[in-house]
């Protein structure tokens, strides 16, 4: 178990100070710093929230929201890609003692994360590109992306030299088994998740 770092004053962290100002001015927006750049994502729409809700269920059903791990939404993840970099994944499976690994700015050390998951929104390229490298460098064992624009589910695993050696893309109709390393057997129905992520017709 690593010791938690002391939180630094935001005046000494200009990007974090600006990110926090943006969050204060735009309640409900997600503000992240990746690769030294601030990204701002509008609040999730209903179909994004519905997909996330459906995704949470198999993790909870597998017992991952219990004694050893928790399934959490919107938990800050400190990144090693820049001195102020952090991300806020849509969903994460973390060790139950994750609060012992606070770094700063309500973000936690990647060592506590077993899986991160993103449901794409308007800035989908961020999830499919910038975050792939950032999460790999943070040594997150499993990264799952629900790509609503292209109707695919991506599962990235097998870390090697700050990269994911395995990047499998799954289409509707497939059922995907996630690695047991997350702590339990979890399968995702691609069709069900992608349908949940589409706006309902009026």
mmCIF file of C-alpha atoms in Angstrom:
data_model
loop_
_atom_site.group_PDB
_atom_site.id
_atom_site.type_symbol
_atom_site.label_atom_id
_atom_site.label_comp_id
_atom_site.label_asym_id
_atom_site.label_seq_id
_atom_site.Cartn_x
_atom_site.Cartn_y
_atom_site.Cartn_z
ATOM 1 C CA UNK A 1 0.000 0.000 0.000
ATOM 2 C CA UNK A 2 1.502 3.350 -1.020
ATOM 3 C CA UNK A 3 1.334 6.501 1.065
ATOM 4 C CA UNK A 4 -1.019 9.182 -0.193
ATOM 5 C CA UNK A 5 0.645 12.266 -1.634
ATOM 6 C CA UNK A 6 0.081 15.653 -0.059
ATOM 7 C CA UNK A 7 -2.267 17.808 -2.141
ATOM 8 C CA UNK A 8 -0.414 20.767 -3.662
ATOM 9 C CA UNK A 9 -1.823 24.322 -3.662
ATOM 10 C CA UNK A 10 -3.676 24.970 -6.934
ATOM 11 C CA UNK A 11 -1.843 28.287 -7.391
ATOM 12 C CA UNK A 12 1.276 26.221 -8.093
ATOM 13 C CA UNK A 13 -0.677 24.099 -10.608
ATOM 14 C CA UNK A 14 -1.972 26.533 -13.278
ATOM 15 C CA UNK A 15 -3.768 23.950 -15.444
ATOM 16 C CA UNK A 16 -5.518 22.394 -12.458
ATOM 17 C CA UNK A 17 -6.499 25.839 -11.197
ATOM 18 C CA UNK A 18 -7.996 26.662 -14.618
ATOM 19 C CA UNK A 19 -9.716 23.240 -14.832
ATOM 20 C CA UNK A 20 -11.299 23.822 -11.434
ATOM 21 C CA UNK A 21 -12.453 27.294 -12.498
ATOM 22 C CA UNK A 22 -14.064 25.763 -15.587
ATOM 23 C CA UNK A 23 -15.860 23.174 -13.432
ATOM 24 C CA UNK A 24 -17.116 25.885 -11.083
ATOM 25 C CA UNK A 25 -18.451 27.922 -14.027
ATOM 26 C CA UNK A 26 -19.965 24.922 -15.831
ATOM 27 C CA UNK A 27 -21.710 22.635 -13.316
ATOM 28 C CA UNK A 28 -22.191 19.114 -14.651
ATOM 29 C CA UNK A 29 -19.409 19.376 -17.233
ATOM 30 C CA UNK A 30 -16.486 16.953 -17.061
ATOM 31 C CA UNK A 31 -13.115 18.701 -17.150
ATOM 32 C CA UNK A 32 -9.940 16.657 -17.633
ATOM 33 C CA UNK A 33 -6.264 17.339 -18.380
ATOM 34 C CA UNK A 34 -4.715 14.877 -20.813
ATOM 35 C CA UNK A 35 -1.327 15.393 -22.394
ATOM 36 C CA UNK A 36 -1.126 18.857 -20.879
ATOM 37 C CA UNK A 37 -4.382 19.970 -22.565
ATOM 38 C CA UNK A 38 -7.668 20.731 -20.838
ATOM 39 C CA UNK A 39 -10.705 18.980 -22.311
ATOM 40 C CA UNK A 40 -14.279 19.874 -21.412
ATOM 41 C CA UNK A 41 -17.181 17.493 -22.011
ATOM 42 C CA UNK A 42 -20.830 18.610 -21.737
ATOM 43 C CA UNK A 43 -23.137 16.757 -19.328
ATOM 44 C CA UNK A 44 -24.136 13.305 -20.531
ATOM 45 C CA UNK A 45 -27.359 12.978 -22.496
ATOM 46 C CA UNK A 46 -30.014 10.414 -21.601
ATOM 47 C CA UNK A 47 -28.763 7.680 -23.927
ATOM 48 C CA UNK A 48 -25.215 8.014 -22.580
ATOM 49 C CA UNK A 49 -26.544 7.682 -19.030
ATOM 50 C CA UNK A 50 -28.708 4.701 -20.030
ATOM 51 C CA UNK A 51 -25.733 2.875 -21.593
ATOM 52 C CA UNK A 52 -23.680 3.510 -18.462
ATOM 53 C CA UNK A 53 -26.478 2.195 -16.269
ATOM 54 C CA UNK A 54 -26.730 -1.009 -18.354
ATOM 55 C CA UNK A 55 -22.952 -1.422 -18.243
ATOM 56 C CA UNK A 56 -22.791 -1.180 -14.474
ATOM 57 C CA UNK A 57 -25.184 -4.098 -13.964
ATOM 58 C CA UNK A 58 -22.964 -7.031 -15.051
ATOM 59 C CA UNK A 59 -20.086 -5.771 -12.902
ATOM 60 C CA UNK A 60 -22.326 -5.530 -9.846
ATOM 61 C CA UNK A 61 -23.957 -8.903 -10.619
ATOM 62 C CA UNK A 62 -20.486 -10.488 -10.762
ATOM 63 C CA UNK A 63 -19.816 -9.301 -7.200
ATOM 64 C CA UNK A 64 -17.326 -6.567 -8.066
ATOM 65 C CA UNK A 65 -19.138 -3.950 -5.967
ATOM 66 C CA UNK A 66 -18.388 -5.604 -2.643
ATOM 67 C CA UNK A 67 -15.655 -6.483 -0.166
ATOM 68 C CA UNK A 68 -12.582 -6.374 -2.436
ATOM 69 C CA UNK A 69 -13.553 -3.981 -5.210
ATOM 70 C CA UNK A 70 -16.016 -1.211 -5.976
ATOM 71 C CA UNK A 71 -17.709 -0.132 -9.210
ATOM 72 C CA UNK A 72 -17.722 3.661 -9.356
ATOM 73 C CA UNK A 73 -18.725 6.368 -11.819
ATOM 74 C CA UNK A 74 -16.786 9.591 -12.336
ATOM 75 C CA UNK A 75 -13.813 8.793 -10.087
ATOM 76 C CA UNK A 76 -10.717 10.913 -10.783
ATOM 77 C CA UNK A 77 -7.651 9.048 -12.059
ATOM 78 C CA UNK A 78 -4.225 10.704 -11.770
ATOM 79 C CA UNK A 79 -2.190 10.170 -14.960
ATOM 80 C CA UNK A 80 1.586 9.902 -15.431
ATOM 81 C CA UNK A 81 1.442 11.599 -18.852
ATOM 82 C CA UNK A 82 1.982 15.136 -17.542
ATOM 83 C CA UNK A 83 2.602 16.912 -14.263
ATOM 84 C CA UNK A 84 -1.063 17.943 -13.954
ATOM 85 C CA UNK A 85 -2.774 15.252 -16.051
ATOM 86 C CA UNK A 86 -5.864 13.501 -14.813
ATOM 87 C CA UNK A 87 -8.938 11.827 -16.310
ATOM 88 C CA UNK A 88 -12.417 11.090 -15.046
ATOM 89 C CA UNK A 89 -13.513 7.768 -16.567
ATOM 90 C CA UNK A 90 -17.239 7.127 -16.928
ATOM 91 C CA UNK A 91 -16.932 3.878 -14.949
ATOM 92 C CA UNK A 92 -14.119 2.175 -13.048
ATOM 93 C CA UNK A 93 -13.515 -1.022 -11.121
ATOM 94 C CA UNK A 94 -11.192 -0.132 -8.251
ATOM 95 C CA UNK A 95 -9.705 -1.824 -5.223
ATOM 96 C CA UNK A 96 -11.801 -1.280 -2.120
ATOM 97 C CA UNK A 97 -8.922 0.636 -0.461
ATOM 98 C CA UNK A 98 -8.706 3.167 -3.317
ATOM 99 C CA UNK A 99 -9.171 6.066 -0.868
ATOM 100 C CA UNK A 100 -5.756 5.231 0.598
ATOM 101 C CA UNK A 101 -4.292 6.199 -2.785
ATOM 102 C CA UNK A 102 -5.394 9.828 -3.080
ATOM 103 C CA UNK A 103 -2.843 11.838 -5.090
ATOM 104 C CA UNK A 104 -4.378 15.322 -5.393
ATOM 105 C CA UNK A 105 -7.381 17.241 -6.731
ATOM 106 C CA UNK A 106 -9.727 14.355 -5.817
ATOM 107 C CA UNK A 107 -7.799 12.002 -8.119
ATOM 108 C CA UNK A 108 -6.420 8.610 -7.205
ATOM 109 C CA UNK A 109 -3.284 6.655 -8.071
ATOM 110 C CA UNK A 110 -3.722 4.289 -11.044
ATOM 111 C CA UNK A 111 -2.476 1.419 -8.874
ATOM 112 C CA UNK A 112 -5.994 1.160 -7.395
ATOM 113 C CA UNK A 113 -7.738 0.786 -10.797
ATOM 114 C CA UNK A 114 -8.441 -2.626 -12.354
ATOM 115 C CA UNK A 115 -10.566 -1.403 -15.262
ATOM 116 C CA UNK A 116 -11.731 1.870 -16.761
ATOM 117 C CA UNK A 117 -14.622 2.266 -19.161
ATOM 118 C CA UNK A 118 -15.692 5.140 -21.386
ATOM 119 C CA UNK A 119 -18.967 5.656 -23.256
ATOM 120 C CA UNK A 120 -18.219 7.975 -26.173
ATOM 121 C CA UNK A 121 -19.917 11.331 -26.551
ATOM 122 C CA UNK A 122 -19.340 14.320 -28.852
ATOM 123 C CA UNK A 123 -15.563 14.218 -28.354
ATOM 124 C CA UNK A 124 -15.337 10.485 -29.074
ATOM 125 C CA UNK A 125 -11.849 10.801 -30.602
ATOM 126 C CA UNK A 126 -10.507 11.628 -27.158
ATOM 127 C CA UNK A 127 -11.689 8.240 -25.835
ATOM 128 C CA UNK A 128 -10.419 6.371 -28.909
ATOM 129 C CA UNK A 129 -7.011 8.045 -29.155
ATOM 130 C CA UNK A 130 -5.647 10.263 -26.385
ATOM 131 C CA UNK A 131 -7.038 8.186 -23.542
ATOM 132 C CA UNK A 132 -5.771 4.918 -25.025
ATOM 133 C CA UNK A 133 -2.179 6.099 -24.621
ATOM 134 C CA UNK A 134 -2.839 7.809 -21.291
ATOM 135 C CA UNK A 135 -4.486 4.772 -19.707
ATOM 136 C CA UNK A 136 -1.778 2.458 -21.045
ATOM 137 C CA UNK A 137 0.952 4.657 -19.554
ATOM 138 C CA UNK A 138 -0.985 4.631 -16.280
ATOM 139 C CA UNK A 139 -0.840 0.798 -16.421
ATOM 140 C CA UNK A 140 -4.618 0.358 -16.276
ATOM 141 C CA UNK A 141 -4.980 -3.382 -17.022
ATOM 142 C CA UNK A 142 -8.286 -3.202 -18.948
ATOM 143 C CA UNK A 143 -9.781 -0.321 -20.930
ATOM 144 C CA UNK A 144 -13.273 -0.717 -22.417
ATOM 145 C CA UNK A 145 -14.747 1.795 -24.874
ATOM 146 C CA UNK A 146 -18.384 1.851 -25.936
ATOM 147 C CA UNK A 147 -18.112 3.585 -29.313
ATOM 148 C CA UNK A 148 -21.638 4.833 -29.929
ATOM 149 C CA UNK A 149 -20.733 6.654 -33.151
ATOM 150 C CA UNK A 150 -19.366 3.570 -34.940
ATOM 151 C CA UNK A 151 -21.498 1.008 -33.048
ATOM 152 C CA UNK A 152 -18.567 -1.004 -31.716
ATOM 153 C CA UNK A 153 -17.212 -2.091 -28.334
ATOM 154 C CA UNK A 154 -13.428 -1.959 -27.866
ATOM 155 C CA UNK A 155 -11.554 -4.001 -25.260
ATOM 156 C CA UNK A 156 -7.897 -3.121 -24.722
ATOM 157 C CA UNK A 157 -5.698 -5.401 -22.604
ATOM 158 C CA UNK A 158 -2.213 -6.934 -22.292
ATOM 159 C CA UNK A 159 -0.016 -3.989 -21.364
ATOM 160 C CA UNK A 160 3.423 -3.947 -22.939
ATOM 161 C CA UNK A 161 5.860 -1.005 -22.932
ATOM 162 C CA UNK A 162 3.194 1.606 -22.157
ATOM 163 C CA UNK A 163 0.884 0.265 -24.864
ATOM 164 C CA UNK A 164 -2.020 -2.163 -25.058
ATOM 165 C CA UNK A 165 -0.788 -5.165 -27.032
ATOM 166 C CA UNK A 166 -4.355 -6.386 -27.535
ATOM 167 C CA UNK A 167 -7.080 -4.150 -28.991
ATOM 168 C CA UNK A 168 -10.143 -6.167 -29.917
ATOM 169 C CA UNK A 169 -13.139 -4.567 -31.596
ATOM 170 C CA UNK A 170 -16.542 -6.222 -31.136
ATOM 171 C CA UNK A 171 -19.704 -5.758 -33.175
ATOM 172 C CA UNK A 172 -23.398 -6.076 -32.254
ATOM 173 C CA UNK A 173 -24.372 -9.688 -31.757
ATOM 174 C CA UNK A 174 -21.186 -10.595 -29.881
ATOM 175 C CA UNK A 175 -20.910 -11.399 -26.195
ATOM 176 C CA UNK A 176 -17.553 -10.347 -24.785
ATOM 177 C CA UNK A 177 -15.823 -11.979 -21.818
ATOM 178 C CA UNK A 178 -13.578 -9.537 -19.964
ATOM 179 C CA UNK A 179 -10.281 -10.729 -18.437
ATOM 180 C CA UNK A 180 -10.576 -12.446 -15.060
ATOM 181 C CA UNK A 181 -7.873 -10.068 -13.789
ATOM 182 C CA UNK A 182 -10.589 -7.531 -12.947
ATOM 183 C CA UNK A 183 -11.614 -9.848 -10.109
ATOM 184 C CA UNK A 184 -14.596 -11.784 -11.467
ATOM 185 C CA UNK A 185 -16.063 -13.238 -14.626
ATOM 186 C CA UNK A 186 -17.915 -10.474 -16.489
ATOM 187 C CA UNK A 187 -19.507 -10.740 -19.920
ATOM 188 C CA UNK A 188 -20.914 -7.842 -21.910
ATOM 189 C CA UNK A 189 -23.691 -8.136 -24.483
ATOM 190 C CA UNK A 190 -22.535 -5.741 -27.200
ATOM 191 C CA UNK A 191 -25.941 -5.440 -28.849
ATOM 192 C CA UNK A 192 -27.715 -4.633 -25.581
ATOM 193 C CA UNK A 193 -25.160 -1.992 -24.582
ATOM 194 C CA UNK A 194 -25.066 -0.287 -27.978
ATOM 195 C CA UNK A 195 -28.861 -0.215 -28.222
ATOM 196 C CA UNK A 196 -29.053 1.350 -24.751
ATOM 197 C CA UNK A 197 -26.648 4.038 -25.953
ATOM 198 C CA UNK A 198 -28.814 5.137 -28.874
ATOM 199 C CA UNK A 199 -31.436 7.865 -28.495
ATOM 200 C CA UNK A 200 -34.965 6.489 -28.444
ATOM 201 C CA UNK A 201 -37.087 7.383 -31.461
ATOM 202 C CA UNK A 202 -39.972 9.770 -30.760
#
